[in-house]
Coordinates of C-alpha atoms in Angstrom, one line a residue:
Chain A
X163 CA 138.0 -56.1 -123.7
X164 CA 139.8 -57.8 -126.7
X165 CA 138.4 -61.0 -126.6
X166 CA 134.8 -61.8 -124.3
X167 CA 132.9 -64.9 -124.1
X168 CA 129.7 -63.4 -122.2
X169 CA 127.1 -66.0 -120.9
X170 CA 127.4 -68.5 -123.7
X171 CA 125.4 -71.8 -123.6
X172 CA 125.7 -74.5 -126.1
X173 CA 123.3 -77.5 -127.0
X174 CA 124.4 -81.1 -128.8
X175 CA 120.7 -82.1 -129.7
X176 CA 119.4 -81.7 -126.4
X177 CA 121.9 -81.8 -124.4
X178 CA 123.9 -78.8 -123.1
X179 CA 127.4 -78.7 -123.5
X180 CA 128.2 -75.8 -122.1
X181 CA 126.4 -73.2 -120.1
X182 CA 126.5 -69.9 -118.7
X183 CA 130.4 -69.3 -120.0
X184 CA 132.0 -66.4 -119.6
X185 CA 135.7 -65.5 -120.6
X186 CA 137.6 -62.4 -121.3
X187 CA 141.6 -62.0 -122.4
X188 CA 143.8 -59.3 -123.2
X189 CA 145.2 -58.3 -126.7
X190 CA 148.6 -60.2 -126.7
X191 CA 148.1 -62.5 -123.7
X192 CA 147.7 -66.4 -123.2
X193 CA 145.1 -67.9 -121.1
X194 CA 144.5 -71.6 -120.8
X195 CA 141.6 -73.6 -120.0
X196 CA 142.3 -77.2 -118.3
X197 CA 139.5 -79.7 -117.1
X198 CA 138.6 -82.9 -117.6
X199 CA 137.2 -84.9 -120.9
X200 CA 133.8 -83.8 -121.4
X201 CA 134.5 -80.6 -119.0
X202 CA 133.5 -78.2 -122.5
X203 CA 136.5 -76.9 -123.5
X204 CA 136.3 -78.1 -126.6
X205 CA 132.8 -77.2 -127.2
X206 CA 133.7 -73.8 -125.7
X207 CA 136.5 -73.1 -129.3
X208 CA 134.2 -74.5 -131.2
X209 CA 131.5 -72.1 -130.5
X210 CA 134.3 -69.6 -130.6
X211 CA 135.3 -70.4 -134.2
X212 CA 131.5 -70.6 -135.4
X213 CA 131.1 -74.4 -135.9
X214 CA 128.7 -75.0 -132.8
X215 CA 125.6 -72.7 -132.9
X216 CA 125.7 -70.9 -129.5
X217 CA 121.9 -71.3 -128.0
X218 CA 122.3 -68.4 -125.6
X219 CA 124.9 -65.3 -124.8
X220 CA 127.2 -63.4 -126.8
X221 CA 130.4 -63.7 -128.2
X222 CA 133.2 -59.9 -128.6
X223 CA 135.9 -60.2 -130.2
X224 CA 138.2 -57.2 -131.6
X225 CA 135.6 -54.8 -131.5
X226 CA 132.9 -57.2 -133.6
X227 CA 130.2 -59.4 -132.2
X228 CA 131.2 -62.8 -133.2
X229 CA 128.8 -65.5 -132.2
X230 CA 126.6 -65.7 -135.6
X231 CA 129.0 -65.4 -137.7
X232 CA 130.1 -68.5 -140.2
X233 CA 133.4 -70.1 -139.8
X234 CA 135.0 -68.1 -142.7
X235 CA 134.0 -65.1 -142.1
X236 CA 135.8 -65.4 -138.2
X237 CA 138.6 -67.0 -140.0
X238 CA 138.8 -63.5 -141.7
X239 CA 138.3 -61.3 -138.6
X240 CA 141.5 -62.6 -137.5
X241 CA 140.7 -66.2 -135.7
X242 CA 142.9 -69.2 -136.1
X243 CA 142.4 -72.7 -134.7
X244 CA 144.7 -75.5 -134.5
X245 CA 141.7 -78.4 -133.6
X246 CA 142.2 -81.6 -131.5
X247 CA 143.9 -84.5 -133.3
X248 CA 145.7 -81.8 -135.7
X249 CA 143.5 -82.5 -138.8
X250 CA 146.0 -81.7 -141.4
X251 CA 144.9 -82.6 -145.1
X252 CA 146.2 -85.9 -144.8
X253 CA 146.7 -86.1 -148.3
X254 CA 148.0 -82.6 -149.4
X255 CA 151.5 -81.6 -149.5
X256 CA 152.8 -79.7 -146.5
X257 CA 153.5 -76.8 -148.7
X258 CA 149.6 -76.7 -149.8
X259 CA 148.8 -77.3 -146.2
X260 CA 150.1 -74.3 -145.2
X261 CA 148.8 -73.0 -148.3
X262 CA 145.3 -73.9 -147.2
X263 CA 145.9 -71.8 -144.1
X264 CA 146.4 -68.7 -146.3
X265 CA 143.3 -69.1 -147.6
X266 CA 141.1 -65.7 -146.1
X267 CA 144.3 -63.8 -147.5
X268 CA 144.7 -62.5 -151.3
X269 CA 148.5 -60.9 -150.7
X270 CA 150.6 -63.7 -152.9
X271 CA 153.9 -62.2 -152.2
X272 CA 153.1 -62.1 -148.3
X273 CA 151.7 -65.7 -148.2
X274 CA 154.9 -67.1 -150.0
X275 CA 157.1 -65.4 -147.5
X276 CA 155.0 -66.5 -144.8
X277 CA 155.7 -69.8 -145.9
X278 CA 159.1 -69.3 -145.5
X279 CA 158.4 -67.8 -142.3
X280 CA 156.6 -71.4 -141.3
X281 CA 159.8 -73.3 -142.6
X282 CA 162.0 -71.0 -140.7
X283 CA 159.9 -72.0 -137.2
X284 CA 160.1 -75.5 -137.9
X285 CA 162.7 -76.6 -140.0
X286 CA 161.6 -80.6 -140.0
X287 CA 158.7 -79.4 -142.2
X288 CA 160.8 -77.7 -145.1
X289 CA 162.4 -81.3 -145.4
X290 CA 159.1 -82.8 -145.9
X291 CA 157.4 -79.9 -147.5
X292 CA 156.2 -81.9 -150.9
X293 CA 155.5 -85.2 -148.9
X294 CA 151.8 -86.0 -148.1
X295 CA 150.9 -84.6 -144.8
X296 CA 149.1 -88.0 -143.6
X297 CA 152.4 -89.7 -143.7
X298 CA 154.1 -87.4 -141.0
X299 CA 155.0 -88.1 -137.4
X300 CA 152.3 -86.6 -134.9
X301 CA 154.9 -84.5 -133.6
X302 CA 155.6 -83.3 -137.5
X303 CA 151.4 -83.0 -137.9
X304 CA 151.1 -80.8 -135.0
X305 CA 153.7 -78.1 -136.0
X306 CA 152.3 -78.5 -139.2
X307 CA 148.5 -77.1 -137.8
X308 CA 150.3 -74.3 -136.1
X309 CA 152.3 -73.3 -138.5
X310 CA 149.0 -73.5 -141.3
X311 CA 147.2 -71.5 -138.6
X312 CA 149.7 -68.7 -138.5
X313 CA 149.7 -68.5 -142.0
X314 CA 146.3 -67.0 -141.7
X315 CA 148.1 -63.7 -139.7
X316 CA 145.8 -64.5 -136.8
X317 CA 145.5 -61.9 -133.8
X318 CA 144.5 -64.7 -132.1
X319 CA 145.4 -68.4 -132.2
X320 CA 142.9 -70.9 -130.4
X321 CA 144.8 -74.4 -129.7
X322 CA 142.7 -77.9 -128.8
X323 CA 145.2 -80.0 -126.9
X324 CA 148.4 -79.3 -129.3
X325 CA 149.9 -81.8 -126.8
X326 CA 148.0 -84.5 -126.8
X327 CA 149.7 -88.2 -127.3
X328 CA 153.0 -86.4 -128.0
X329 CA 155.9 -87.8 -125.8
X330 CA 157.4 -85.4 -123.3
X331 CA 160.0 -84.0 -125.4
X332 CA 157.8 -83.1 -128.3
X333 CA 155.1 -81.6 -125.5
X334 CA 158.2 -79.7 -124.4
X335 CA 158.9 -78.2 -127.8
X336 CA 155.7 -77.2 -128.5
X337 CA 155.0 -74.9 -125.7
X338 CA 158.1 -73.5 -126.5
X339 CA 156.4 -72.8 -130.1
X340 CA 153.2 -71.4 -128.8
X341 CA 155.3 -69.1 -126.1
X342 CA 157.6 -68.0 -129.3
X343 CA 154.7 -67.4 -131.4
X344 CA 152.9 -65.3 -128.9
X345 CA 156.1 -63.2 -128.3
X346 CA 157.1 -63.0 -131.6
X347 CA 154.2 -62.6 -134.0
X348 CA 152.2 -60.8 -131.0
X349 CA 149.3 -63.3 -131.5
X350 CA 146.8 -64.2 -128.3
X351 CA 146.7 -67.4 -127.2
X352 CA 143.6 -69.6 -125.9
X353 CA 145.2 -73.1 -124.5
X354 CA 143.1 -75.7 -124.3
X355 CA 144.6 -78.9 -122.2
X356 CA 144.4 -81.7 -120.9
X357 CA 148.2 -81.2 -119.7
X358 CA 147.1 -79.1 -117.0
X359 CA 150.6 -78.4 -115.6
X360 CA 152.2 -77.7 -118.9
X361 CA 149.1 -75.3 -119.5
X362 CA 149.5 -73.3 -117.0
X363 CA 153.1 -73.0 -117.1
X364 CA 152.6 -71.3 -120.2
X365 CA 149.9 -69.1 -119.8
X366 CA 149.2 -65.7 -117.5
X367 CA 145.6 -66.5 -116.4
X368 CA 143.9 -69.8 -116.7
X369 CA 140.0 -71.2 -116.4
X370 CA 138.9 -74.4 -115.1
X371 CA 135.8 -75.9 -116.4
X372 CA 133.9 -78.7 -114.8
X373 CA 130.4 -79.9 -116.5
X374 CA 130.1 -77.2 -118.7
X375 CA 130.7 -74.1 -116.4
X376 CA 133.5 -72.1 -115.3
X377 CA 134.6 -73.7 -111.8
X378 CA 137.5 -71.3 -110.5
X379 CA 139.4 -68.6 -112.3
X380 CA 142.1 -66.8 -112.0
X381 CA 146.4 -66.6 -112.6
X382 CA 148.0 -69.1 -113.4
X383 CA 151.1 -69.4 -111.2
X384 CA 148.5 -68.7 -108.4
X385 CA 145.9 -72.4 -109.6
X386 CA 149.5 -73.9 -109.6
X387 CA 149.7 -73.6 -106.2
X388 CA 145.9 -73.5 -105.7
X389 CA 145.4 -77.1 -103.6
X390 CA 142.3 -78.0 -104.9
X391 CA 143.9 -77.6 -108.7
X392 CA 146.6 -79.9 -107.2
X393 CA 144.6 -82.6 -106.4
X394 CA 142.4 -82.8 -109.0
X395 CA 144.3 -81.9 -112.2
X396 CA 147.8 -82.0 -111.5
X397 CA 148.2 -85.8 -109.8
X398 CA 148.8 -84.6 -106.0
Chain B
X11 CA 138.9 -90.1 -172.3
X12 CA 134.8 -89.6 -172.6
X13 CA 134.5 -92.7 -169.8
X14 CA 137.3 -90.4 -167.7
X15 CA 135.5 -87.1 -167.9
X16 CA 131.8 -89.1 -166.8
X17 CA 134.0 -90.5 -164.0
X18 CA 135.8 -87.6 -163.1
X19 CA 132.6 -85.5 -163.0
X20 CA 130.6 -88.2 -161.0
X21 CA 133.8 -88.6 -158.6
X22 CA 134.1 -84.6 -158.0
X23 CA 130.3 -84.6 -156.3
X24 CA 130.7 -87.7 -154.9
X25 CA 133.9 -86.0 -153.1
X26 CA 133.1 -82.7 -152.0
X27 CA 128.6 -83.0 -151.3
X28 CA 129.2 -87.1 -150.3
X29 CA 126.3 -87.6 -152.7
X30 CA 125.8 -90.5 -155.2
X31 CA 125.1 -88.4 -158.3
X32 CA 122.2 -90.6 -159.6
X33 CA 121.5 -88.2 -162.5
X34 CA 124.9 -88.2 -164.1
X35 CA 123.9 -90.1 -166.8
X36 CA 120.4 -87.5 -167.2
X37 CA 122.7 -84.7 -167.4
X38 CA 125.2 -86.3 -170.0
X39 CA 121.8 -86.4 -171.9
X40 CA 120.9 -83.4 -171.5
X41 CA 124.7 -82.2 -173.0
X42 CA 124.0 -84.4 -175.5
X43 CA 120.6 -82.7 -176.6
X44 CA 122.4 -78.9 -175.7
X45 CA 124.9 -79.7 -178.7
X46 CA 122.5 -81.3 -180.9
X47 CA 120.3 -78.2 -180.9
X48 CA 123.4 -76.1 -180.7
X49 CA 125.4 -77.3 -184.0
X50 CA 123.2 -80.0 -185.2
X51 CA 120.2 -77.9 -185.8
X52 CA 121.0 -74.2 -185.8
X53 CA 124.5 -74.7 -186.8
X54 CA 126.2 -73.2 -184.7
X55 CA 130.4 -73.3 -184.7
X56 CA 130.7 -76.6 -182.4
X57 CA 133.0 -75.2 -179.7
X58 CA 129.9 -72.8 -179.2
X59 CA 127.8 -75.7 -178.6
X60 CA 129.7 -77.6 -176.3
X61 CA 130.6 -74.4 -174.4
X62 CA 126.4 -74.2 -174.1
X63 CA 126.0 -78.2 -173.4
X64 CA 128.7 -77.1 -170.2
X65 CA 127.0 -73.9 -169.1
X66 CA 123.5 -75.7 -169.3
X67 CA 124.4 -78.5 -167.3
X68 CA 126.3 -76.6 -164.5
X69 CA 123.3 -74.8 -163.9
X70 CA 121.2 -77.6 -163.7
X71 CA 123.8 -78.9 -161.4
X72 CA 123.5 -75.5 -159.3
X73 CA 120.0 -75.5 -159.0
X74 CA 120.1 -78.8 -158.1
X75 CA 123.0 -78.2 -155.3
X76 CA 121.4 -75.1 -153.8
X77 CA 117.4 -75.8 -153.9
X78 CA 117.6 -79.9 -153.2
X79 CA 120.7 -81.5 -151.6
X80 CA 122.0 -78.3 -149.6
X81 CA 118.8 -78.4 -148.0
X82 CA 118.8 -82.3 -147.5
X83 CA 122.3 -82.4 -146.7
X84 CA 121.4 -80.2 -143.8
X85 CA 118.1 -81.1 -142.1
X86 CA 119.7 -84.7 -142.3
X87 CA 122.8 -87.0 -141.8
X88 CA 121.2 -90.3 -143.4
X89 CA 122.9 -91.5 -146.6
X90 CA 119.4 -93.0 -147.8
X91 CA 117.7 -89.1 -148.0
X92 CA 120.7 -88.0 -150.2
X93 CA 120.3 -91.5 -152.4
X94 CA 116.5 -91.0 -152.7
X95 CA 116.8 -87.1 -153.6
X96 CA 119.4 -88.3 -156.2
X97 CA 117.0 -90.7 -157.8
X98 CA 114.3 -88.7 -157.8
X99 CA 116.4 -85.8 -159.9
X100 CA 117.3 -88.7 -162.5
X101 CA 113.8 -89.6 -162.4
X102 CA 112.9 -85.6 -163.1
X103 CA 115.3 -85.4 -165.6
X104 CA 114.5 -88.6 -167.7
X105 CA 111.0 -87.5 -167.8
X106 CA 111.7 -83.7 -168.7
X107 CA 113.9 -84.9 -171.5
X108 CA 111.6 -87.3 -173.1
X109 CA 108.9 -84.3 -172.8
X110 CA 111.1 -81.7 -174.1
X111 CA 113.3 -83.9 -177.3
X112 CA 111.2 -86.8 -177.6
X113 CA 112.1 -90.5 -177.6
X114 CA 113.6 -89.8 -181.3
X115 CA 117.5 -90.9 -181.9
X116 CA 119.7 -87.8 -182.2
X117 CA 123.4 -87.5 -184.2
X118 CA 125.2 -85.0 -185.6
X119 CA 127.2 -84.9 -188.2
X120 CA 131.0 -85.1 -188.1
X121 CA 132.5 -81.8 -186.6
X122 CA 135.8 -82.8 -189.3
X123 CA 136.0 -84.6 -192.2
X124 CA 138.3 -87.2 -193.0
X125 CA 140.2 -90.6 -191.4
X126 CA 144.0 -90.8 -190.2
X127 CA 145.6 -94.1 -190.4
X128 CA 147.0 -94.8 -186.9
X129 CA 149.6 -97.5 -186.4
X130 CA 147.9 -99.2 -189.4
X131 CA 144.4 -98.5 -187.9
X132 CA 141.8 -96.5 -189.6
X133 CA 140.7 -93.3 -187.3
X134 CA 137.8 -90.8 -188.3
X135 CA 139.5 -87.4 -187.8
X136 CA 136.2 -86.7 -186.0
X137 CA 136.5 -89.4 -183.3
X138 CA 140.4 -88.1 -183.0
X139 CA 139.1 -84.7 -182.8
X140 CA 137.1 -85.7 -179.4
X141 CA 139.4 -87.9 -178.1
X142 CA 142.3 -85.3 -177.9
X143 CA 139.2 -82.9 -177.0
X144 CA 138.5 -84.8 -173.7
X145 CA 142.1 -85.7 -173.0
X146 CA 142.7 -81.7 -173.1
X147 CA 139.4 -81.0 -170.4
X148 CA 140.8 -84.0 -168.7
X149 CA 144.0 -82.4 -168.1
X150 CA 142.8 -79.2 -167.5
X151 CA 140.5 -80.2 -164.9
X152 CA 143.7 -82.2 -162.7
X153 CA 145.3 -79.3 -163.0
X154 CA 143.4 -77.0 -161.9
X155 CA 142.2 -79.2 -158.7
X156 CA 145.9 -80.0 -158.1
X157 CA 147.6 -76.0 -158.8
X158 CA 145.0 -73.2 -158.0
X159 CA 143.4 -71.9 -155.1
X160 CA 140.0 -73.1 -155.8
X161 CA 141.1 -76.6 -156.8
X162 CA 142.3 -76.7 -153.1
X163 CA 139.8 -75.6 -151.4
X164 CA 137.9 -78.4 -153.2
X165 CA 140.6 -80.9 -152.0
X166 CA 140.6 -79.6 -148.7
X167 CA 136.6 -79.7 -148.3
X168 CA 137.0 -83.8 -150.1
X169 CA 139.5 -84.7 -147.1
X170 CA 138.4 -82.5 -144.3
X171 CA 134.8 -80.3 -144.5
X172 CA 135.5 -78.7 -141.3
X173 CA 138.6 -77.8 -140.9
X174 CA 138.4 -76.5 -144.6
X175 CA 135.7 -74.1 -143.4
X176 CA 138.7 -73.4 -140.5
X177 CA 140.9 -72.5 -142.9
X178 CA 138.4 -69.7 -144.2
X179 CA 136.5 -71.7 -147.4
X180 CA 133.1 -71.1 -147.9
X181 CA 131.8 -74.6 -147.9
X182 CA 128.3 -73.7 -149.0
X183 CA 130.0 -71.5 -151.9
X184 CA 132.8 -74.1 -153.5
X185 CA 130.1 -77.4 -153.1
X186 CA 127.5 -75.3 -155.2
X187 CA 131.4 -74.5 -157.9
X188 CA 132.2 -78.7 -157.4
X189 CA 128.8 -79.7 -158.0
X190 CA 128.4 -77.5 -160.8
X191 CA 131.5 -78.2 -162.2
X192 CA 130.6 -82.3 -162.0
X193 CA 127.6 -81.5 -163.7
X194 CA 129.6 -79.2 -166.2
X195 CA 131.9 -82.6 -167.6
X196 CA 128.9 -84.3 -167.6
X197 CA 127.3 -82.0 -170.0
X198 CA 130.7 -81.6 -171.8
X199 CA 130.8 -85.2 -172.5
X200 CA 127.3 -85.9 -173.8
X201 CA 128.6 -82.6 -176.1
X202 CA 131.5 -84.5 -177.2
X203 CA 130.2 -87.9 -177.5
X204 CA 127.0 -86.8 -179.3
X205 CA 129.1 -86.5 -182.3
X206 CA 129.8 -90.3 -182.7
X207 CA 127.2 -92.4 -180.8
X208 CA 124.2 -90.2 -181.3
X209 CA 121.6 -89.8 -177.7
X210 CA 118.3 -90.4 -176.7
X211 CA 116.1 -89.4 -174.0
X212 CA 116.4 -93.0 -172.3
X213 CA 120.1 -93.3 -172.3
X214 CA 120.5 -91.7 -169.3
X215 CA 120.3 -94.7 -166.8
X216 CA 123.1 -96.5 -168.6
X217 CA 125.5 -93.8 -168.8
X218 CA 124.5 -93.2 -165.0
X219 CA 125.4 -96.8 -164.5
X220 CA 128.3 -97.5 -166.3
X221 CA 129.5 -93.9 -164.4
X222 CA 129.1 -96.0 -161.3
X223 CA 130.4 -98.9 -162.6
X224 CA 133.9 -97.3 -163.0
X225 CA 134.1 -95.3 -159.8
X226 CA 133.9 -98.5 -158.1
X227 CA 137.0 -100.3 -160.3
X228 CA 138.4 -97.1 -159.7
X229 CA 137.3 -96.7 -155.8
X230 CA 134.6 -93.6 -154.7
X231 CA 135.8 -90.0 -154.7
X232 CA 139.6 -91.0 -155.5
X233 CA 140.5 -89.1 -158.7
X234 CA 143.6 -91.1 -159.8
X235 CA 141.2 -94.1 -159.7
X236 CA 138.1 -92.6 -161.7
X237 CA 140.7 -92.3 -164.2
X238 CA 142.0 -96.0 -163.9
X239 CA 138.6 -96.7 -163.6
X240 CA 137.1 -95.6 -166.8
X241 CA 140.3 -96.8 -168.9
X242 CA 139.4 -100.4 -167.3
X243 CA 135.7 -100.2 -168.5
X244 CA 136.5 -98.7 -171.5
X245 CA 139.1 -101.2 -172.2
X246 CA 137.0 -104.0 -171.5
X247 CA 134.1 -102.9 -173.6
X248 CA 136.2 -102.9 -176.3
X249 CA 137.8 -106.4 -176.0
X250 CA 134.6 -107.6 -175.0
X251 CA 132.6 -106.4 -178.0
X252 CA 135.3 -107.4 -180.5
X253 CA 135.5 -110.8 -179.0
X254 CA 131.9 -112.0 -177.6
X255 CA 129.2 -111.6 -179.8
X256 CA 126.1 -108.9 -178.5
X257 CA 125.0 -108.3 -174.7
X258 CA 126.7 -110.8 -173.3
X259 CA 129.8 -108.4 -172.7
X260 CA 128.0 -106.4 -170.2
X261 CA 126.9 -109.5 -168.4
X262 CA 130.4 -110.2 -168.5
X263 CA 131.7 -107.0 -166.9
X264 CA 129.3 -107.3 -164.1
X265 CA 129.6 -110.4 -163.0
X266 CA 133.5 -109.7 -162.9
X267 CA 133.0 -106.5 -161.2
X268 CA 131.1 -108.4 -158.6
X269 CA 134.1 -110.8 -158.3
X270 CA 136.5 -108.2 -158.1
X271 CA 134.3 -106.2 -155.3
X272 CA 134.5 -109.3 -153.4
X273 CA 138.1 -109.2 -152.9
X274 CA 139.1 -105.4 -153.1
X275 CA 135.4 -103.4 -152.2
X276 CA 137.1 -100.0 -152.2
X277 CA 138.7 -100.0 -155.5
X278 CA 141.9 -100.4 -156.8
X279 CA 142.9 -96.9 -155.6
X280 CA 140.9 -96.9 -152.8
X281 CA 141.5 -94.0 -150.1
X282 CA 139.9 -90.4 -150.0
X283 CA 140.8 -88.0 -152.3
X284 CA 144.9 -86.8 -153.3

């Protein structure tokens, strides 16, 4: 399997965040994982990307065992995360932004073309490249922390809500990005969102969480239909 | 300049660790000292010495980074632990200098000979010498924070620790390479200012002071406004001791800091760090 979450648990102080996780992808797919706030979804990537200890189980990914490992040295495996609420360098340029995302890599030539590549993608940030990042739109910020987690090459791209408090348009527009991105640069996708409908529109496989465990698996176009999913997470 | 690279050292710890660096003056000191023994006493070429003041000081600065506050930093989240650990190294410091050089006065002599007349004003080439000296380090240190890859990685950590680490930095790696280097202009300025004012053991706590004094004109961990910051103090020591007689500049300079905190308490350039 490409990418495993096996039996992870994961404590805040005391409390447990998640437990008893498990999750597995393909190289090359996109899987989502919708629930509600407080569900641990976001706990779940952040264990993933090394910045919440995991307490219990084991993490696989790409052939490597993953779960002890510090954040840089997943970034370096081949890990890229675009977190909740964007966190751009609010006040770095765009261009050292996406800089920033190259950092693991050493290949100047590459990076700058990869920059190029970024501009290319989304064309509103080569307008803005040498303005502060904090003073874009939150449309213009979340392209932004896709395209600086690309720059890292990732084989796969973890996502925290990319749509959150974007208007309908821009939420439109950016699963467009993460569908192109997946096809085009053959990077796997983990979805994490609150926009349950929009989440599994996009992906091949989805995971429902609910208090910290995995409540009901299984294809997306199937938990689309699925009348329980309905009800509870996609308004009737 | 001297004022800008206390500030900009102080402001560079304060930025990356979110530490108070209480011994910033204790490490200026101890620059001081390198250089004295350096050039003063064994006569060494001075660019040697003030290459050893920097070297000495950054390690103190490591040692301090990876033995005391990375440890601190991480058993706790309280500001207090990281303000009481930072006292307690000025504390060690003061005391290990007045063991090791004394309580004795100690100059050097000029590094050039000879005074330039300025605009009509009368300049020893010496005190010229250090001021382009520190403008040069000055510059050099902005641009390598604002053009190379380790300069953003330190920005990146200053704005966002986290996601820095997200983006593949080492965090535990480039805060031990920003504290050090904090420490490093601290020691280069005792190096450079040791040539005209002369140090002692006990003129730590001042210099630590005064350090603090201008990151708050200035605004904490902004680097634009260290710089701002130290050209205000600097400025108003130098109007205040041509035109009021003695101490009572300092007093003066407080009090209006005080005033000025009042209406504008996170500095003129007040925002984390661009």
């Amino acid at each position: 399997m490409y990418f495993a979450v096996r039996h992870v648990s994961v404590y805040y102080d005391k409390v447990r965040a998640v437990s008893d996780i498990s999750l597995v992808m393909d190289a090359g797919d996109v899987i989502a994982i919708i629930g509600a706030n407080g569900a641990g979804k976001t706990t779940t990537l952040r264990a993933v990307t090394g910045l919440a200890p995991v307490a219990s189980g084991e993490i696989w990914f790409d052939g490597h065992r993953i779960d002890r490992l510090r954040p840089d040295r997943i970034v370096g495996l081949g890990i890229s995360m675009v977190p909740e609420g964007r966190h751009v360098f609010p006040f770095m340029s765009v261009g050292d932004n996406l800089l920033m995302g190259a950092f693991a890599r050493r290949d100047r030539r590459a990076i700058e073309q990869d920059v190029e590549r970024v501009f290319a993608r989304f064309p509103r940030l080569k307008e803005r490249r040498r303005q502060q990042a904090g003073t874009l739109s939150g449309g213009e910020q979340q392209m932004l922390a896709i395209g600086r987690a690309l720059m890292a090459r990732p084989k796969l791209l973890l996502m925290d809500e990319p749509s959150l408090g974007l208007a309908p348009h821009l939420v439109r527009e950016i699963a467009r990005a993460i569908l192109a991105v997946n096809r085009e640069e053959k990077v796997a996708v983990v979805l994490v969102e609150q926009n349950s409908r929009m989440a599994l529109k996009v992906s091949t496989r989805a995971y429902v969480l609910e208090t910290g465990q995995v409540a009901l698996e299984g294809r997306s176009a199937d938990l689309l239909n699925n009348e329980q999913v309905r009800r509870l997470y996609l308004g009737g | 300049m001297n004022y800008a690279l206390i500030a900009l050292g102080i402001t560079l710890i304060f930025a990356i660790m979110g530490v108070l660096n209480f011994a910033h003056g204790q490490m200026y000191v101890l620059g001081g000292f390198v250089t004295y023994y350096v050039y003063g006493v064994f006569g060494l070429n001075y660019f040697v010495a003030l290459a050893a003041s920097a070297v000495t000081v950054a390690c103190v600065g490591l040692v301090f980074e990876r033995f005391l506050f990375r440890r601190v930093l991480r058993i706790t989240t309280r500001e207090e632990s990281t303000m009481l650990l930072a006292a307690g190294t000025a504390l060690l410091l003061d005391s290990l200098g007045l063991a090791l050089f004394g309580e004795k006065q100690r100059g050097v002599a000029p590094v050039v000979a000879g005074v330039y007349e300025i605009f009509g004003a009368f300049v020893p080439a010496s005190r010229a010498l250090i001021f382009v000296l520190a403008g040069g380090l000055v510059g050099a240190l902005l641009l390598f924070i604002q053009y190379t890859r380790p300069g953003r990685a330190l920005r990146a950590i200053a704005q966002d620790k986290e996601t820095a680490a997200l983006q593949g930095v080492d965090i535990d790696r480039y805060s031990a390479l920003g504290f050090a280097l904090g420490a490093a202009l601290a020691g280069l300025a005792g190096g450079l200012l040791v040539t005209v004012f002369a140090v002692n053991a006990g003129a730590g706590t001042p210099i630590s002071i005064k350090a603090f004094i201008m990151i708050m004109i200035g605004g904490a961990g902004v680097v634009s406004g260290a710089i701002l910051g130290a050209f205000v103090l600097g400025f108003s020591e130098a109007l205040g001791y041509f035109f009021i007689p003695g101490s009572t500049t300092y007093l003066m300079i407080l009090v209006g800091l005080i005033v000025f905190l009042i209406f504008r308490p996170q500095g003129i350039m007040g925002k984390p760090w661009g």
